Coordinates of C-alpha atoms in Angstrom, one line a residue:
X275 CA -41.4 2.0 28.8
X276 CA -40.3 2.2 24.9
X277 CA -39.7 -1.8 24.0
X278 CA -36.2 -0.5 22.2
X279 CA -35.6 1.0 25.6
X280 CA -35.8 -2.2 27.2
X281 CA -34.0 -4.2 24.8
X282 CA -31.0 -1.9 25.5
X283 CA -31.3 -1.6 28.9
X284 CA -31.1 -5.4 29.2
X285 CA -29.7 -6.6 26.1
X286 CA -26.8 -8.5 28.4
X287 CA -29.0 -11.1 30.1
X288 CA -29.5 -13.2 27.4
X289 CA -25.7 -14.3 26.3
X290 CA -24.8 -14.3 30.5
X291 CA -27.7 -16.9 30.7
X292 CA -26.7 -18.8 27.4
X293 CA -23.1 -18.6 29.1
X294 CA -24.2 -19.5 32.6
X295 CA -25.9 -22.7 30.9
X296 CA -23.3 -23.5 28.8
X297 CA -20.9 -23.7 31.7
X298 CA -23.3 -25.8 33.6
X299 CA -23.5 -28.7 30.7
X300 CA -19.6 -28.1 30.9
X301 CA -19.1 -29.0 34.5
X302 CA -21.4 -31.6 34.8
X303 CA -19.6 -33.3 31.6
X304 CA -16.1 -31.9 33.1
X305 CA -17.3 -34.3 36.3
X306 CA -18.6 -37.1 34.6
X307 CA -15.1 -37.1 32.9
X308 CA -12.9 -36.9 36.1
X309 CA -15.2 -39.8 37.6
X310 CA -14.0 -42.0 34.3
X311 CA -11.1 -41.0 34.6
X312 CA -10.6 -41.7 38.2
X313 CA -11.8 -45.0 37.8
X314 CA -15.1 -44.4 40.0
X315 CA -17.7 -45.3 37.2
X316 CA -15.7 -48.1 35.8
X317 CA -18.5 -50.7 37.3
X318 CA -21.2 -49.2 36.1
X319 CA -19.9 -48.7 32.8
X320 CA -18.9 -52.9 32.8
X321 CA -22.3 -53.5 33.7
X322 CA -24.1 -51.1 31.3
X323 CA -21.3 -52.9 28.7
X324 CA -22.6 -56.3 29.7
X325 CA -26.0 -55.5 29.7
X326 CA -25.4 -53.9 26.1
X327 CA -23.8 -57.2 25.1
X328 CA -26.5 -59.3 26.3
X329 CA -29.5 -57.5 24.1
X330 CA -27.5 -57.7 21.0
X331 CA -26.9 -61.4 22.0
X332 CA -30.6 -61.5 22.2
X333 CA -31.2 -59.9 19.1
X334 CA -28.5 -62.8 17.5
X335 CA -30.6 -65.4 18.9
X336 CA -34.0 -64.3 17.8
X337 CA -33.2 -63.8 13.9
X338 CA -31.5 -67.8 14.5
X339 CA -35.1 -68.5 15.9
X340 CA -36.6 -67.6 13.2
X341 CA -34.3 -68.9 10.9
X342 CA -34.9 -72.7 12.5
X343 CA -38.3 -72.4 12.5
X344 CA -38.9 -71.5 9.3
X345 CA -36.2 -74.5 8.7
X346 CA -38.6 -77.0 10.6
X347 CA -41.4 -75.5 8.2
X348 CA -39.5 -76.4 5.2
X349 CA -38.5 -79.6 6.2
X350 CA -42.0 -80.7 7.4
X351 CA -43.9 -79.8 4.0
X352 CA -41.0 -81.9 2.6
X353 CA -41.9 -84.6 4.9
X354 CA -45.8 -84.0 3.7
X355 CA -44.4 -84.2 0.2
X356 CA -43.0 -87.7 0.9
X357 CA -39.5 -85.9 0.4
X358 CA -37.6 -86.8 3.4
X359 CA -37.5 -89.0 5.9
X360 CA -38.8 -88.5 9.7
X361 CA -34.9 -88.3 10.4
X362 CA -34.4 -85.1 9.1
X363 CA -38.2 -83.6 10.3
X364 CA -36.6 -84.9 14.1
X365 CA -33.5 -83.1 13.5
X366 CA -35.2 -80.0 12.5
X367 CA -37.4 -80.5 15.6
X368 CA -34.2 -80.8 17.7
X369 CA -32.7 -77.8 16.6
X370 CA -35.8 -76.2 17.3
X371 CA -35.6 -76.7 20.7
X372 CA -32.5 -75.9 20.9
X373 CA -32.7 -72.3 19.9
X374 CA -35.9 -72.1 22.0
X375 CA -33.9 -73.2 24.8
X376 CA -31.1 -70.3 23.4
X377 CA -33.7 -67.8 23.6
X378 CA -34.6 -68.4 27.1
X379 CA -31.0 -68.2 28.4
X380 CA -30.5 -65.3 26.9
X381 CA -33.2 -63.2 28.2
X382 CA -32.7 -64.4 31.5
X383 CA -29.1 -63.4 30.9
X384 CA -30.1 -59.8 30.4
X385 CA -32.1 -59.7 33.5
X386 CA -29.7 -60.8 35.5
X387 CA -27.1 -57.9 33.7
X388 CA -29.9 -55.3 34.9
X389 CA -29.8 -56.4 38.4
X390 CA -26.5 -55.8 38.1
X391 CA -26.0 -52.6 36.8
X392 CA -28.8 -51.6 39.1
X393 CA -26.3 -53.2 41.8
X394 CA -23.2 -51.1 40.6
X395 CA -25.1 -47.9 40.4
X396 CA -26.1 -48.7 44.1
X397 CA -22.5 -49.5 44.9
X398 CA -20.9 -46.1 43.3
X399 CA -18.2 -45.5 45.7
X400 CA -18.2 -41.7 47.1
X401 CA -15.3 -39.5 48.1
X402 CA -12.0 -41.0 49.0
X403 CA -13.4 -44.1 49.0
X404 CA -11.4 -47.6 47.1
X405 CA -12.4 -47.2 43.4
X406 CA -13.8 -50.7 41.7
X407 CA -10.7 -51.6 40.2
X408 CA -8.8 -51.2 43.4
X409 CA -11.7 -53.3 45.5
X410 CA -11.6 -56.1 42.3
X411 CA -7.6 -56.3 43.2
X412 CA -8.3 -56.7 46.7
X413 CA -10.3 -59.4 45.8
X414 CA -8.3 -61.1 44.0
X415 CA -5.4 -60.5 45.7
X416 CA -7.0 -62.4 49.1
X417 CA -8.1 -65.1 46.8
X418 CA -4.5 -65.6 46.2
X419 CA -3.2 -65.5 49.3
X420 CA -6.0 -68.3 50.0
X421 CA -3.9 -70.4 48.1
X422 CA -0.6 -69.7 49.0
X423 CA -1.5 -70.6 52.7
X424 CA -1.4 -74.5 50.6
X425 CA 1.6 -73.5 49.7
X426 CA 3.5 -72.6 52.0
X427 CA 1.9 -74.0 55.7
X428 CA 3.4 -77.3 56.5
X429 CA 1.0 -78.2 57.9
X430 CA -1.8 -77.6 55.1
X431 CA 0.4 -79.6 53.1
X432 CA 0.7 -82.5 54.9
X433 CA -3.4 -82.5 55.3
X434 CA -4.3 -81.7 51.8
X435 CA -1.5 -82.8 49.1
X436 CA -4.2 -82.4 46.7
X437 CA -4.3 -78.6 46.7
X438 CA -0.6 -78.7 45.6
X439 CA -0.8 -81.7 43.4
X440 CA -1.0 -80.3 39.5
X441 CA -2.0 -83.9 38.4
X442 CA -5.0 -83.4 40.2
X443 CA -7.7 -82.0 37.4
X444 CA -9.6 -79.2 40.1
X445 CA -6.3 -78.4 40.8
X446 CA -4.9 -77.7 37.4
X447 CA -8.0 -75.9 36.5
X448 CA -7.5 -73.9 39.5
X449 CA -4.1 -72.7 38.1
X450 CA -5.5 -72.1 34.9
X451 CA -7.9 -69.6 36.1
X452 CA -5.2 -68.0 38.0
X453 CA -2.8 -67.6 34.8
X454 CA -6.3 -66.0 33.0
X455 CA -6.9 -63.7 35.9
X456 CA -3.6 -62.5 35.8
X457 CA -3.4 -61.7 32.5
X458 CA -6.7 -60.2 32.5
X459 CA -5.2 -57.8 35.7
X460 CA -2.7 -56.6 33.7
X461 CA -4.7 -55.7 30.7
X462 CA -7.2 -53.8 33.2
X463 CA -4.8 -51.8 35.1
X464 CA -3.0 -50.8 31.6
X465 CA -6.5 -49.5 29.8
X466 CA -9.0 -49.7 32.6
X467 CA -11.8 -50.1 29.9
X468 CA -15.6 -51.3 30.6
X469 CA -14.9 -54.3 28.6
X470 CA -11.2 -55.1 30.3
X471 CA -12.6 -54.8 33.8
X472 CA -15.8 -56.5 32.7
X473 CA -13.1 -59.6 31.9
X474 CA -11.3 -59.4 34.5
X475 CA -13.9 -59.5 37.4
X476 CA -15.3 -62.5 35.7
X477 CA -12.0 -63.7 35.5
X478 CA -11.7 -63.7 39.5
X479 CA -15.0 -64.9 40.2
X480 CA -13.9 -68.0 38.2
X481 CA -11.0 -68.0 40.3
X482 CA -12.7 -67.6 43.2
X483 CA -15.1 -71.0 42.1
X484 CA -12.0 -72.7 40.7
X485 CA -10.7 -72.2 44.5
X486 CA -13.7 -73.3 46.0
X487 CA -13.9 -76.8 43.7
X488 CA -10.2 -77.6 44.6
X489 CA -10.7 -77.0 48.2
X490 CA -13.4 -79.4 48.3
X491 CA -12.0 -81.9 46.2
X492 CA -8.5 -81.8 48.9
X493 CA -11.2 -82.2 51.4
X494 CA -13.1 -85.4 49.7
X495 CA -9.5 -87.3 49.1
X496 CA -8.6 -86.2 52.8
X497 CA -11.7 -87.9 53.9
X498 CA -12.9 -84.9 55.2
X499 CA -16.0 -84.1 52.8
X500 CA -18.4 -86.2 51.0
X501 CA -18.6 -86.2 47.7
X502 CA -20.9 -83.8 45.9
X503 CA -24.4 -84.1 45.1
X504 CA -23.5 -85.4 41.2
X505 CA -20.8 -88.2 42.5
X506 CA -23.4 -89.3 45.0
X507 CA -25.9 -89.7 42.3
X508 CA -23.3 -91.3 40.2
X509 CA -22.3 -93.7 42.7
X510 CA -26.1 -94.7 43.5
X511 CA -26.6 -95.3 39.6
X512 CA -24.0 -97.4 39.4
X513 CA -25.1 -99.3 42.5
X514 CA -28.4 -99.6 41.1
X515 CA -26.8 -100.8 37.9
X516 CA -24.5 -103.1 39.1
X517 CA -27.6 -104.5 41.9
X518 CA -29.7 -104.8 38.1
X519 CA -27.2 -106.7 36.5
X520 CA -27.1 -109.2 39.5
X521 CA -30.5 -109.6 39.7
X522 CA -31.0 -110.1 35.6
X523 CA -28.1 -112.8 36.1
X524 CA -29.9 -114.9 38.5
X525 CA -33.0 -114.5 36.8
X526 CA -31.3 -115.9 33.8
X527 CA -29.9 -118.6 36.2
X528 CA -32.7 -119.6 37.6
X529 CA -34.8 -120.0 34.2
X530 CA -32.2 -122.2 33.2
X531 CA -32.0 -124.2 36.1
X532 CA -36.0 -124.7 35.8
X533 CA -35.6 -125.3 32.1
X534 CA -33.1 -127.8 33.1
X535 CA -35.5 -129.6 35.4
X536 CA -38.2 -129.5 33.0
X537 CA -36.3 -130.8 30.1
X538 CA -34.7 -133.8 32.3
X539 CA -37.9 -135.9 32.6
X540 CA -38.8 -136.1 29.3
X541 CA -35.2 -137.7 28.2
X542 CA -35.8 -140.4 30.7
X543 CA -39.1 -141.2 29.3

């Protein structure tokens, strides 16, 4: 068949393809769209924010790296030069380690903000089902009935004053992180951004620990709970100070006594 024969015959295929692609890249962009907009991505966009975050953190804390070390450099040819004193090449040192130390937080920050994103992919709620920001509420909605049960139980009241007490310091952090989570609600529901709902669920997991800290605390003054692992360790050092101090005292006392007795034979002779 003539080639211009075919052209015409099928000259409509290619702009109905071009069209039928074209309409393709629009739906899948129209969906992606209504899932922002309906709130259904909103984790996985926080966690993609987060883990964006951390690797430009990382970035901040390599060029500060480099910047001590070549510091420590400096300072220790200036030492070799007779310069400065060891004080400052320690100080360097320190600092050293420090961002060292800065380095490895960080990248273990960024792991942990790709298990999570991994985690909110794997969570993506389907259908009709409760969008993140509407599970995040939930959550910190039962948190806060939690408390309220302290407030407003007689009973819990009588058993743990504490929880209700606002000189007590777990308590006034607790309320703290309640204020923060609050505001951090409202600013999420009004502009349900990645970085507003990024706040606010860290906001109620802090809640949710502040909870947890003033819970035990009610429990320790109740006499209910020990203490935790740090007062116990705290209360064995001072033991073992206070025990050390005894014992250094009667070693001093007993030195003198044998001084004493030594000493008192020669005046008689």
């Amino acid at each position: 068949m003539d080639p211009l024969l075919i052209v015409a015959e099928w000259w409509w295929l290619a702009p109905t393809a071009a069209a039928a692609g074209a309409a393709g890249a629009v739906g899948a962009a129209g969906l992606r769209r209504r899932a922002r907009r309906s709130g259904r991505r909103l984790a996985v966009d926080a966690a993609r924010h987060d883990l964006k975050t951390a690797q430009q953190t990382v970035a901040e804390r390599r060029l500060e790296l480099k910047v001590a070390r070549a510091e420590f450099a400096r300072i220790a040819a200036e030492r070799d030069a007779g310069r400065v004193s060891a004080d400052r090449v320690a100080g360097a040192r320190r600092m050293l380690r420090e961002r060292e130390r800065d380095m490895k937080a960080v990248h273990a920050e960024v792991r942990v903000r790709r298990v999570r994103l991994s985690a909110a992919k794997a969570a993506l709620p389907q259908g009709s089902a409760p969008r993140p920001l509407e599970r995040l509420r939930a959550e910190h909605e039962t948190i806060t009935a939690r408390w309220m049960r302290y407030e407003t139980d007689p009973a819990l009241q009588i058993s743990y004053p504490a929880m209700t007490d606002v000189r007590q310091p777990a308590t006034a952090a607790y309320l703290r992180a309640a204020g923060r989570a609050n505001d951090l609600r409202r600013e999420a529901e009004h502009t349900p951004t990645p970085a507003a709902f990024s706040a606010y669920r860290d906001a109620v997991a802090d809640l949710e620990g502040a909870l947890e800290t003033a819970e035990h605390r009610a429990r320790v003054l109740a006499g209910e709970a020990p203490p935790t692992a740090w007062q116990e360790a705290a209360q064995d050092v001072l033991s073992k100070s206070a025990e050390a101090i005894d014992q250094a005292a009667g070693a001093v006392s007993a030195a003198f006594a044998a001084w004493s007795a030594r000493k008192r034979p020669r005046d008689d002779r």
